Short mmCIF file of C-alpha atoms in Angstrom, two decimals:
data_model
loop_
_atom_site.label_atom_id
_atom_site.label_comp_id
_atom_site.label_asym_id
_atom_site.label_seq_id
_atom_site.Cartn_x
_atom_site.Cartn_y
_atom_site.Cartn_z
CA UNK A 1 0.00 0.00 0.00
CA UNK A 2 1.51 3.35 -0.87
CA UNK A 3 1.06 6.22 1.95
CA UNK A 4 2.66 9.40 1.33
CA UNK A 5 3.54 11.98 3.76
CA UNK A 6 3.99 15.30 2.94
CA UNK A 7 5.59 18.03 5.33
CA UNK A 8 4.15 21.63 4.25
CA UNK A 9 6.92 23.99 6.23
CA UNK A 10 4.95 27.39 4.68
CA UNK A 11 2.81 29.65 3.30
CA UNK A 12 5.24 29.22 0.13
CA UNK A 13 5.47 25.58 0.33
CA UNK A 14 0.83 25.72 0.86
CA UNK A 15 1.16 28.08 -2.54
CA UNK A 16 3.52 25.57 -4.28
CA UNK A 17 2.20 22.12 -3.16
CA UNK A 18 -1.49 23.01 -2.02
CA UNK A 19 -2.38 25.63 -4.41
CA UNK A 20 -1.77 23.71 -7.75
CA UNK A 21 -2.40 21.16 -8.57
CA UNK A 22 0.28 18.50 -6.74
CA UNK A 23 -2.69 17.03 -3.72
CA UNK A 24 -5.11 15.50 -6.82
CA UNK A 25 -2.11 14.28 -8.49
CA UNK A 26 -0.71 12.76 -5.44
CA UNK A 27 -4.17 11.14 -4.84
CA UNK A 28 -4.26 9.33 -7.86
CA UNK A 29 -0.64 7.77 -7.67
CA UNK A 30 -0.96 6.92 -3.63
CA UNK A 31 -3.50 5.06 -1.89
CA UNK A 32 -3.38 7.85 1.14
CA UNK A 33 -1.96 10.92 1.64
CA UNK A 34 -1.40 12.78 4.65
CA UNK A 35 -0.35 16.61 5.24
CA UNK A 36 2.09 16.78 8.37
CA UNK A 37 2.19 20.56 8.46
CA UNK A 38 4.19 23.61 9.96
CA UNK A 39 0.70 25.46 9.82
CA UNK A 40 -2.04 25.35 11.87
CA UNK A 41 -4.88 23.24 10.46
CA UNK A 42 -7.11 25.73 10.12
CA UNK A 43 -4.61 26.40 7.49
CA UNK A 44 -6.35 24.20 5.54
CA UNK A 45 -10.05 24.03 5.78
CA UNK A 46 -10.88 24.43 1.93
CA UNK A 47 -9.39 20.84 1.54
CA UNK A 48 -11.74 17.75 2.00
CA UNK A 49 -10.46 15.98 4.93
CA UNK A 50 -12.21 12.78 3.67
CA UNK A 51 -9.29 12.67 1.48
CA UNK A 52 -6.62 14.12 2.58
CA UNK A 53 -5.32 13.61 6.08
CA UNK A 54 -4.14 16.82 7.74
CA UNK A 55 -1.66 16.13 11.06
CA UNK A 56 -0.48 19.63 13.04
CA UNK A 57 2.89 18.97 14.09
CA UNK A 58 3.65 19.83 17.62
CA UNK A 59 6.05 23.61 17.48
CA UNK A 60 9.65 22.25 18.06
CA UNK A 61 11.36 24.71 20.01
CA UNK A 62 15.62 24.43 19.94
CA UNK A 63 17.60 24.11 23.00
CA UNK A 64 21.06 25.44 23.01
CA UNK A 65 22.92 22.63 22.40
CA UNK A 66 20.91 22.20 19.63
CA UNK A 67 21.31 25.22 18.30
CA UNK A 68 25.06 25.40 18.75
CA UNK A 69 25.53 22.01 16.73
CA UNK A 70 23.15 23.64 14.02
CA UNK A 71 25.05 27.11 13.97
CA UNK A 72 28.72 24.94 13.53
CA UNK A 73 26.61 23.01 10.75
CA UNK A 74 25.76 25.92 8.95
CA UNK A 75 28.77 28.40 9.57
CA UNK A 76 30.89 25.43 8.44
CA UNK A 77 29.17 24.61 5.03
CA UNK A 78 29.57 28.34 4.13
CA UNK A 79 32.84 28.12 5.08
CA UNK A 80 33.56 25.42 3.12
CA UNK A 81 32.41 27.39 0.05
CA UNK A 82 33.32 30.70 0.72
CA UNK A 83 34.66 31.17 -2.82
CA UNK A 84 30.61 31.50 -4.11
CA UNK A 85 29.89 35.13 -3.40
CA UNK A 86 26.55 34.31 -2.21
CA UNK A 87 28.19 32.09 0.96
CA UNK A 88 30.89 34.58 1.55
CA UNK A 89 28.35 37.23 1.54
CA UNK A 90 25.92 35.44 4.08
CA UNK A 91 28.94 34.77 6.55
CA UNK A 92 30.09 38.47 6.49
CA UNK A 93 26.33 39.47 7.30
CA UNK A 94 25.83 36.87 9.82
CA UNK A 95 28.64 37.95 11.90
CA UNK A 96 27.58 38.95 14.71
CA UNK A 97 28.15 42.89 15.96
CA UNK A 98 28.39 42.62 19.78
CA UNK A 99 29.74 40.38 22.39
CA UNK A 100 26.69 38.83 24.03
CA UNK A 101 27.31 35.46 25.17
CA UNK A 102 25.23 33.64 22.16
CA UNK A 103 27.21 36.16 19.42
CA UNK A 104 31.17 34.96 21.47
CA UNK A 105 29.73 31.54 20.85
CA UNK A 106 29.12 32.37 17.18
CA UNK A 107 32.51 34.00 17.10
CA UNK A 108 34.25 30.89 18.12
CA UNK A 109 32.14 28.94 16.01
CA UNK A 110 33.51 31.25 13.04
CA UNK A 111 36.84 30.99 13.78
CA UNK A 112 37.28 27.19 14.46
CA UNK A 113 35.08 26.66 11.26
CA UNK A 114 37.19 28.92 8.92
CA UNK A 115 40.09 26.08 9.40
CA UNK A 116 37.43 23.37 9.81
CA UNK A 117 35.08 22.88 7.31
CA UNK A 118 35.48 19.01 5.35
CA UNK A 119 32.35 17.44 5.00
CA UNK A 120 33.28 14.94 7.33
CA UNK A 121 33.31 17.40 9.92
CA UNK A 122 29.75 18.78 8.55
CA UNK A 123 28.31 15.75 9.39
CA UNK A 124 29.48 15.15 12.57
CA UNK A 125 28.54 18.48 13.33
CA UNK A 126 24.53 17.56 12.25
CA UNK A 127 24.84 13.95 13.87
CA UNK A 128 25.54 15.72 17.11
CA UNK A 129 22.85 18.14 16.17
CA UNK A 130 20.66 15.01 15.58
CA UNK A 131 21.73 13.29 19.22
CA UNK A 132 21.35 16.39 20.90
CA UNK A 133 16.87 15.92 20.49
CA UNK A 134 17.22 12.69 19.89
CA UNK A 135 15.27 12.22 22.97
CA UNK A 136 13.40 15.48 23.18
CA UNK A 137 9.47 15.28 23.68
CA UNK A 138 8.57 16.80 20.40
CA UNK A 139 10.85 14.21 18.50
CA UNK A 140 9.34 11.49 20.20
CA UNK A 141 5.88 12.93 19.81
CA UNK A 142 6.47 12.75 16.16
CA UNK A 143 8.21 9.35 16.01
CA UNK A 144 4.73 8.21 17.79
CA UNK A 145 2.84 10.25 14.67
CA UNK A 146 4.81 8.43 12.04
CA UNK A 147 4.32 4.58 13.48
CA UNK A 148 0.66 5.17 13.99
CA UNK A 149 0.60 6.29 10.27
CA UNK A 150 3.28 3.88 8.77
CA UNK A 151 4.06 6.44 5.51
CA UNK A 152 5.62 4.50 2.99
CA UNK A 153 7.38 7.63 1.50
CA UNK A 154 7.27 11.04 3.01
CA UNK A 155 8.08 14.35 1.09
CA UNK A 156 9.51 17.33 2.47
CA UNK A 157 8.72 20.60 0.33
CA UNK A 158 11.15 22.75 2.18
CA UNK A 159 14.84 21.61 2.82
CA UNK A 160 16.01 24.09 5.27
CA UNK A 161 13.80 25.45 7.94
CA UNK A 162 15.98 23.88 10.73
CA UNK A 163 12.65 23.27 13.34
CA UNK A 164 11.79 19.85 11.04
CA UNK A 165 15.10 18.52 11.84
CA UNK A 166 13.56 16.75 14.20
CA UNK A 167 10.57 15.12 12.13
CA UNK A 168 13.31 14.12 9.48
CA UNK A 169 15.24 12.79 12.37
CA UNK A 170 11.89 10.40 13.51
CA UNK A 171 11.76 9.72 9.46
CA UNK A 172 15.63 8.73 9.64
CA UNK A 173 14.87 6.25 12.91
CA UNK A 174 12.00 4.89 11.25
CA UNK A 175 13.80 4.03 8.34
CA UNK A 176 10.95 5.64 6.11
CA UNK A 177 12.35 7.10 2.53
CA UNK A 178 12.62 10.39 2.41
CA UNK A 179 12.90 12.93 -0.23
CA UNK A 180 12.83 16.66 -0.46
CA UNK A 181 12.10 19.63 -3.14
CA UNK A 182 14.61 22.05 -3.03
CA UNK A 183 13.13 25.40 -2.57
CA UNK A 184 13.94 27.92 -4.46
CA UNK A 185 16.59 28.94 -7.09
CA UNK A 186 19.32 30.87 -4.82
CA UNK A 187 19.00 28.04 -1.91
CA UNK A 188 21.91 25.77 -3.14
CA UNK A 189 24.50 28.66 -4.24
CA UNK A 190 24.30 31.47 -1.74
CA UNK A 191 22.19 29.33 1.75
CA UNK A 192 23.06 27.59 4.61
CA UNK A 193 23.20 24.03 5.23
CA UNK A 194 19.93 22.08 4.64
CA UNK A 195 18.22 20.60 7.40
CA UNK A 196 19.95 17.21 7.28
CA UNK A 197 20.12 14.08 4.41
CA UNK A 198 17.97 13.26 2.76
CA UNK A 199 17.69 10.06 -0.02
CA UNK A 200 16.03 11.67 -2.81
CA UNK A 201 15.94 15.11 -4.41
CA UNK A 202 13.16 16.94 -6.65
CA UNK A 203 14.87 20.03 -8.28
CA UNK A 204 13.97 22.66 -10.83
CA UNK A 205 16.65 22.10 -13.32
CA UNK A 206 19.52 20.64 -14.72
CA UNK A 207 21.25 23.56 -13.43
CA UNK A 208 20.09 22.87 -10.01
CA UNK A 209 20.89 19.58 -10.13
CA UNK A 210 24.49 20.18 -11.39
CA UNK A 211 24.69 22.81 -7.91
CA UNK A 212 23.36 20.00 -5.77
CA UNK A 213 25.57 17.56 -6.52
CA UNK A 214 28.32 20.03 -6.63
CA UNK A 215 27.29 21.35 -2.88
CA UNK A 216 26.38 17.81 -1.84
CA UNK A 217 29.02 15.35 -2.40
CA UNK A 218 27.40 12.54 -0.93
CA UNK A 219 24.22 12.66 -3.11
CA UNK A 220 23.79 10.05 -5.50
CA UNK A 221 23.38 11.76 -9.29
CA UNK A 222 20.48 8.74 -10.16
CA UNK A 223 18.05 10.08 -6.66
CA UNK A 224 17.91 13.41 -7.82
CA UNK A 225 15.05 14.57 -10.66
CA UNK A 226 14.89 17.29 -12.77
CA UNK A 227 11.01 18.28 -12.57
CA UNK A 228 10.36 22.06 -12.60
CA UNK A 229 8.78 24.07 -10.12
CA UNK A 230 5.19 24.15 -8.66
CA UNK A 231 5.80 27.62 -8.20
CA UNK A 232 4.58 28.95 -11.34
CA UNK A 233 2.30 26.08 -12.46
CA UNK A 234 -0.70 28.48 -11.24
CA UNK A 235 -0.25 30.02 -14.23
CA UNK A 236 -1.64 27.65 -16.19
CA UNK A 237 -4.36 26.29 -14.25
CA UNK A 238 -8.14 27.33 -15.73
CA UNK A 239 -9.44 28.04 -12.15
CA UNK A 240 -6.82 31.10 -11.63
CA UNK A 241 -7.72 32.89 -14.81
CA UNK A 242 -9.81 36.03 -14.69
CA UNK A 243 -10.87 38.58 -16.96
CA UNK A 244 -8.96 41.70 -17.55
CA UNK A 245 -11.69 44.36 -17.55
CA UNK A 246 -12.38 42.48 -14.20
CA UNK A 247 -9.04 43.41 -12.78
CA UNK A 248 -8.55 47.36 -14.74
CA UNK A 249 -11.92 48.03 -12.40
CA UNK A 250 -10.91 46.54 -8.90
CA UNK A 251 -7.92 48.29 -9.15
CA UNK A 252 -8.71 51.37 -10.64
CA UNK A 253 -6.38 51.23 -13.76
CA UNK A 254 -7.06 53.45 -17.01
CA UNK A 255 -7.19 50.26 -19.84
CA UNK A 256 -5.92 53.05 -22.41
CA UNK A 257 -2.76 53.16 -20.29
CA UNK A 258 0.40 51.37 -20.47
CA UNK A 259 1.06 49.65 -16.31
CA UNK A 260 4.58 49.26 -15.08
CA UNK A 261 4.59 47.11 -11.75
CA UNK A 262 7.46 48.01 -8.95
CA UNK A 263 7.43 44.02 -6.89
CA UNK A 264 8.77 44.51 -3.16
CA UNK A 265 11.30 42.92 -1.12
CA UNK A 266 10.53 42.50 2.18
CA UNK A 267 12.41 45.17 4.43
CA UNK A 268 15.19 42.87 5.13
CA UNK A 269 16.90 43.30 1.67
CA UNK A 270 14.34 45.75 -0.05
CA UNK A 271 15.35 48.96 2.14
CA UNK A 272 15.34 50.78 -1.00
CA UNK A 273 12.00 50.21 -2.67
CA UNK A 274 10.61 53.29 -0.94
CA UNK A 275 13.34 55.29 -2.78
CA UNK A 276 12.73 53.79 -6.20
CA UNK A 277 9.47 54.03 -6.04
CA UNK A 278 9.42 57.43 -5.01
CA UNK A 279 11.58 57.74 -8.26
CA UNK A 280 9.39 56.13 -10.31
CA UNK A 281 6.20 57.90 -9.53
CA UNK A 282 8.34 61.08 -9.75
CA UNK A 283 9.20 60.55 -13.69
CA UNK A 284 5.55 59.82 -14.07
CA UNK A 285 4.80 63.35 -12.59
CA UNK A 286 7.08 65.01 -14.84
CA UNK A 287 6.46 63.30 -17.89
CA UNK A 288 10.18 62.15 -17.94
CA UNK A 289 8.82 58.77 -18.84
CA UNK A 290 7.57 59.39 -22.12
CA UNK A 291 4.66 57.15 -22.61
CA UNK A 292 1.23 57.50 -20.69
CA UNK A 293 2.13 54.85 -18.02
CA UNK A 294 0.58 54.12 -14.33
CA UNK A 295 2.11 52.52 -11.52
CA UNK A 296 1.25 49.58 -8.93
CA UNK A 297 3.13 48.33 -6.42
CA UNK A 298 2.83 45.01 -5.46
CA UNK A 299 4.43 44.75 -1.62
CA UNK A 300 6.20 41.65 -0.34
CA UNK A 301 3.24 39.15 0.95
CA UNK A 302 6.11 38.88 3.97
CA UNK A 303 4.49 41.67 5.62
CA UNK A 304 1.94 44.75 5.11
CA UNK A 305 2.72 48.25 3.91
CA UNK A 306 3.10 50.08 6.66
CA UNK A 307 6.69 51.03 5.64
CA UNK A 308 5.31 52.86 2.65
CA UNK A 309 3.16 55.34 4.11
CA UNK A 310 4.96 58.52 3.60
CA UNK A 311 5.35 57.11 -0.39
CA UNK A 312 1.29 56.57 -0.26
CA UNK A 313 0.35 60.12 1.29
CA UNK A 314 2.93 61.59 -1.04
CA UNK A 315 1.39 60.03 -4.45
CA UNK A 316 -1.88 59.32 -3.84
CA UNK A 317 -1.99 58.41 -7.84
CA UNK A 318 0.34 55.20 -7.15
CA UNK A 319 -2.41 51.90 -7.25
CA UNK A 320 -0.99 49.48 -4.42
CA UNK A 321 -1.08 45.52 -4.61
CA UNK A 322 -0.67 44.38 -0.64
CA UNK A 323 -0.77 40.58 -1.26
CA UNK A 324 -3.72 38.72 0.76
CA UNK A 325 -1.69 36.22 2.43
CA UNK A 326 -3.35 35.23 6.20
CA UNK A 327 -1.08 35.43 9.05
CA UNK A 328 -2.68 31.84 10.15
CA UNK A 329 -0.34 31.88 13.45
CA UNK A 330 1.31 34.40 16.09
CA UNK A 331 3.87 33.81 18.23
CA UNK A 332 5.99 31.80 16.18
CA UNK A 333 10.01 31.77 15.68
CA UNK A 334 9.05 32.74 12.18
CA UNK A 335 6.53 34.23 12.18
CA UNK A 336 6.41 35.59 8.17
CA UNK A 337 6.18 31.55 7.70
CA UNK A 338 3.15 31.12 8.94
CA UNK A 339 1.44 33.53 6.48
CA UNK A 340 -0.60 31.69 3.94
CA UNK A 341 -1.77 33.13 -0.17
CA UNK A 342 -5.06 33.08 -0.76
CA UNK A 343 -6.84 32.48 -4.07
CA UNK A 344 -7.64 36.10 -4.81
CA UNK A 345 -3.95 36.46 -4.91
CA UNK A 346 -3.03 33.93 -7.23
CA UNK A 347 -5.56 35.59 -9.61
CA UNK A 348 -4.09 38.84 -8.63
CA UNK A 349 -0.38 38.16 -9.43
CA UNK A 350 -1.17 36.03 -12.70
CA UNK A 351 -3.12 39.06 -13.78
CA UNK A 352 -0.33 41.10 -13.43
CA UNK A 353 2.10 39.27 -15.03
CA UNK A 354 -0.35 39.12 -17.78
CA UNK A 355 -1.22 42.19 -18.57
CA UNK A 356 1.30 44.84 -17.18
CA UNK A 357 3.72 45.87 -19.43
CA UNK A 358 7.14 46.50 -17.60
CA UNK A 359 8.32 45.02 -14.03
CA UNK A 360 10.56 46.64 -11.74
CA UNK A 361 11.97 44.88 -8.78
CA UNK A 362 15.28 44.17 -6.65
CA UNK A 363 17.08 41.00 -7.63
CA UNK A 364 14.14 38.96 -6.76
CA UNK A 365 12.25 35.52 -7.50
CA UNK A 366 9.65 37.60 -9.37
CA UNK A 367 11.76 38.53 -12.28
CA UNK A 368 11.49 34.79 -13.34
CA UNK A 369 7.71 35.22 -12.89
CA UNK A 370 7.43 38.06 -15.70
CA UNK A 371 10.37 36.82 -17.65
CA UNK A 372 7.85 33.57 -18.30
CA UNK A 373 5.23 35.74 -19.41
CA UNK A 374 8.20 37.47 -22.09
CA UNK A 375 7.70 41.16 -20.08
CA UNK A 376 10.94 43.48 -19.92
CA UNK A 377 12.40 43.16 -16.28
CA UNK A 378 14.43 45.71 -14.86
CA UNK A 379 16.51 45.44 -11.55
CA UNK A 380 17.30 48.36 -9.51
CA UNK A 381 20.03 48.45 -7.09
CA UNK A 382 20.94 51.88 -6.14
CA UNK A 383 22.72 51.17 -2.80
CA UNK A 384 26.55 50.84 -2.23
CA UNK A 385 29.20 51.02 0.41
CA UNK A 386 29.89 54.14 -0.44
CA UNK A 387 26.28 55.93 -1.05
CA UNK A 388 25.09 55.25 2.17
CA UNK A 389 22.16 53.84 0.93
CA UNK A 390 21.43 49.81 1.77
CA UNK A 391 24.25 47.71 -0.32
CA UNK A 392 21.77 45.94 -2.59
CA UNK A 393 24.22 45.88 -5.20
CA UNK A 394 26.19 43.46 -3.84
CA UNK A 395 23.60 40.69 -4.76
CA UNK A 396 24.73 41.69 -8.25
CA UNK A 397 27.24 39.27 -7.52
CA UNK A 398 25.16 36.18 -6.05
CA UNK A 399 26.16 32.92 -8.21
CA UNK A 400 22.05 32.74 -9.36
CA UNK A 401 21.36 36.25 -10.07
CA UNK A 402 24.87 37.12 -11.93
CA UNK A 403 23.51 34.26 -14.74
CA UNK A 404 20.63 36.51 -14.71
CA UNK A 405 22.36 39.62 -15.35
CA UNK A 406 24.95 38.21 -17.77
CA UNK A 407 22.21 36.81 -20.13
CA UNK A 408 20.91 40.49 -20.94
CA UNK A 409 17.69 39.03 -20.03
CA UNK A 410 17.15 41.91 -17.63
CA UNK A 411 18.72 44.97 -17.38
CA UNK A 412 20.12 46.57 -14.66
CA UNK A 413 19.54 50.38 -13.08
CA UNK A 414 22.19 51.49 -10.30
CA UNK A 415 20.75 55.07 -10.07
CA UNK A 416 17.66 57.47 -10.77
CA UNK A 417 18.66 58.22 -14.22
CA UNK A 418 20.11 54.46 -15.65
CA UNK A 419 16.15 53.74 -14.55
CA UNK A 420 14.85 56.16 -16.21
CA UNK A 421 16.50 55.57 -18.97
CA UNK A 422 15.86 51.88 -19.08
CA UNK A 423 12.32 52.69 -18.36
CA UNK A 424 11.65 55.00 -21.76
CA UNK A 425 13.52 51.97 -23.80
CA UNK A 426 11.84 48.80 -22.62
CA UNK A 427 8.06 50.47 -22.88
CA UNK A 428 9.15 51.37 -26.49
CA UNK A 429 10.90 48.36 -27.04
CA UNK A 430 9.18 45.63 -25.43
CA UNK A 431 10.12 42.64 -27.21
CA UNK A 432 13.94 43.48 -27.56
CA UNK A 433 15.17 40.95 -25.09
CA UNK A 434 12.41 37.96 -25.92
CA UNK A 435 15.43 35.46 -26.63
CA UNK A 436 17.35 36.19 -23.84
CA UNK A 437 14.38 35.84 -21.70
CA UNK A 438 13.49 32.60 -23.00
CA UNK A 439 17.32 31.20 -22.71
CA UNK A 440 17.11 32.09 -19.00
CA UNK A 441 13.34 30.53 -18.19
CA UNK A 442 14.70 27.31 -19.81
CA UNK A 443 18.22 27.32 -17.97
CA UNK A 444 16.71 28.16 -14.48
CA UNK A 445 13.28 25.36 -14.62
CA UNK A 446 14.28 22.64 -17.34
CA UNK A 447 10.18 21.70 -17.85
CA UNK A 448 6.97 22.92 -18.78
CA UNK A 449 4.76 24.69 -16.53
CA UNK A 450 1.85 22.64 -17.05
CA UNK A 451 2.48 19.22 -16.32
CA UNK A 452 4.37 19.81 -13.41
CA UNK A 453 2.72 18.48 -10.20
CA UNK A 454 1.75 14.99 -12.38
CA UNK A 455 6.00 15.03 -12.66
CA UNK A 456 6.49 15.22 -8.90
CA UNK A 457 3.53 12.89 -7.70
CA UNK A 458 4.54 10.25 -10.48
CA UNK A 459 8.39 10.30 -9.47
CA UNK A 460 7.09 10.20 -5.74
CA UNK A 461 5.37 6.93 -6.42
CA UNK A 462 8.50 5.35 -8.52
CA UNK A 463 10.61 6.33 -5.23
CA UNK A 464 8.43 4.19 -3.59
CA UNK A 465 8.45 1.25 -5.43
#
């Protein structure tokens, strides 16, 4: 009998696994299926129970032992790759700026690391991380879960978030197969450790795959499969299609007028969006953009858009896009996790990425999202070391995003007037870049949209042959 598991970490793991169309596809290549899930269940309530089993795992909360094994996990693996901008980058961010008794620890986890670092030493860092729970009531909790349900395969959609450790540890004991989906196209080159091992890997592409096994010595090249991304498979699905005259009324945009979307960061890296936004609604003012555009700005569904007031009461004529994403739990380590899309949004975003003509954004995911739909893409980094401003350009340099900018898929604004600029010539000059665009969809996910959860439930079920 085949029983699949699957642990849903977050609201981007419910958007890739529950909102398309993985769940019926699952269904039809396993017998059961049950949700163990980071979210509250109430997370869930538009799915029929009847079919799919829904488990709330217990909140595991890390000790300090833990965590120190964890940190020299992590610290180590970016260590051992320092020569990828991305890792050195995340090590010289991460260190810490006081002398509190947690940062000394992370100082002499730093320093012992920087000589350190083989994989054997890796793993004995996470085995020790492992022992250190091994016992803990949460881990035993969910060994309990797991040999009341007897999973035959379980599937994790998230590799890193380091509070699963110990449900993968329970899966390890249990001698269950396990498999994971690696998250998201900048994990593997510029991110910490993941969680622990795993025996089988789901990735985007054959680029991804190449990283992986690169990254991950120890992982087998024939358990890893090249299957896209549920991620953008929404775009293709019949039930998240609207009509556009529906969308030009509930947002108040002039159909006669050419739409160029500014997409948020959250404040952690996107310090700057107020700035170029204020920019951008400035050029509209004074007719230095010289087509009859309008702007929306979509914000980050990682939080709300409080940030932006001053921007708002300044240009009332800006149309703002606050994602509808349901905080679905408080008082939790992460709490931006446990924020969930709704279906509105979906329609929302695809909408956009239909019908706008121009995004604007910093460095982020959603660039692949309107490259697919063949819309110019420009990235705006206007902060430096020396500017004062936050050093977004830096990310210029991240191992994912520089394949990005050396494919002239996008182009790239460090300053008021380069945006400008860049603004005027994609709006007149829309399709300039279509085969650059194209070359970088198919290098960063290596299969068709549609199609995609039938690849990942169908590779599931030969995993657990």
């Amino acid at each position: 009998m085949k029983k699949l598991g699957i642990v849903i970490t977050d609201g981007v793991g419910y958007r890739n696994f529950i909102m398309s169309d993985f769940l019926m596809e699952a269904s039809q290549q396993f017998d059961t299926v049950t949700i163990y899930s980071g979210l509250p269940i109430s997370a869930f309530r538009t799915i029929p129970q009847s079919k799919i089993k829904i488990k709330e795992l217990e909140v595991f909360v890390e000790g300090k032992l833990t965590w120190f094994f964890r940190k020299w996990k992590e610290v180590a693996h970016l260590q051992r790759h320092r020569s990828f901008y991305g890792m050195k980058d995340n090590l010289v961010t991460g260190y810490p700026k006081n002398n509190s008794a947690r940062s000394l620890l992370i100082k002499v986890i730093y320093f012992f690391t920087r000589f350190i670092h083989s994989d054997e030493s890796i793993l004995l860092a996470e085995k020790l991380q492992f022992l250190s729970f091994s016992n803990h009531k949460t881990t035993k909790s969910y060994s309990q879960l797991l040999q009341k349900d007897q999973p035959s395969h379980v599937f994790f959609t998230h590799q890193r978030p380091p509070y699963l450790a110990p449900f993968l540890h329970a899966v390890i004991q249990l001698k269950i197969p396990v498999s994971t989906f690696i998250f998201s196209w900048d994990n593997l080159a510029s991110k910490g450790r993941m969680l622990g091992s795993f025996d089988y890997f789901l990735v985007w592409s054959n680029l991804m795959k190449a990283e992986l096994l690169y990254f991950y010595p120890n992982v087998e090249e024939e358990n890893v499969k090249v299957v896209g991304t549920p991620q953008f498979e929404p775009y293709v699905m019949e039930k998240y299609e609207t009509k556009a005259e529906d969308f030009y009324r509930k947002f108040h945009l002039d159909a006669d007028k050419k739409i160029i979307c500014f997409s948020c960061a959250d404040v952690s890296i996107g310090q700057n969006d107020p700035i170029v936004i204020q920019v951008i609604a400035t050029a509209i003012r004074n007719k230095s953009i010289s087509t009859d555009v309008q702007l929306i700005v979509r914000t980050s569904p990682a939080e709300d858009d409080t940030r932006f007031k001053a921007v708002k009461d300044e240009f009332p004529e800006i149309v703002w896009n606050v994602p509808k994403w349901i905080l679905t739990r408080e008082k939790h380590s992460e709490s931006w996790s446990q924020r969930v899309p709704s279906e509105e949004d979906i329609k929302d975003l695809r909408w956009l990425l239909e019908h706008v003509d121009l995004n604007i954004n910093m460095c982020s995911t959603m660039s692949l999202d309107f490259l697919l739909f063949d819309k110019p893409v420009i990235n705006t980094v206007f902060g430096n070391i020396e500017n004062g401003l936050y050093n977004d350009q830096r990310f210029l340099n991240y191992g994912h995003f520089k394949k990005v900018v050396d494919s002239k898929s996008v182009t790239v604004a460090q300053n008021a007037t380069e945006l400008i600029d860049q603004i005027n010539k994609a709006l007149e000059h829309p399709k300039e870049r279509t085969l650059q665009r194209k070359a970088m969809i198919d290098l960063q996910i290596s299969e068709k949209l549609s199609g995609t959860s039938a690849r990942i439930a169908t590779t599931l079920s030969q995993w657990n042959d």
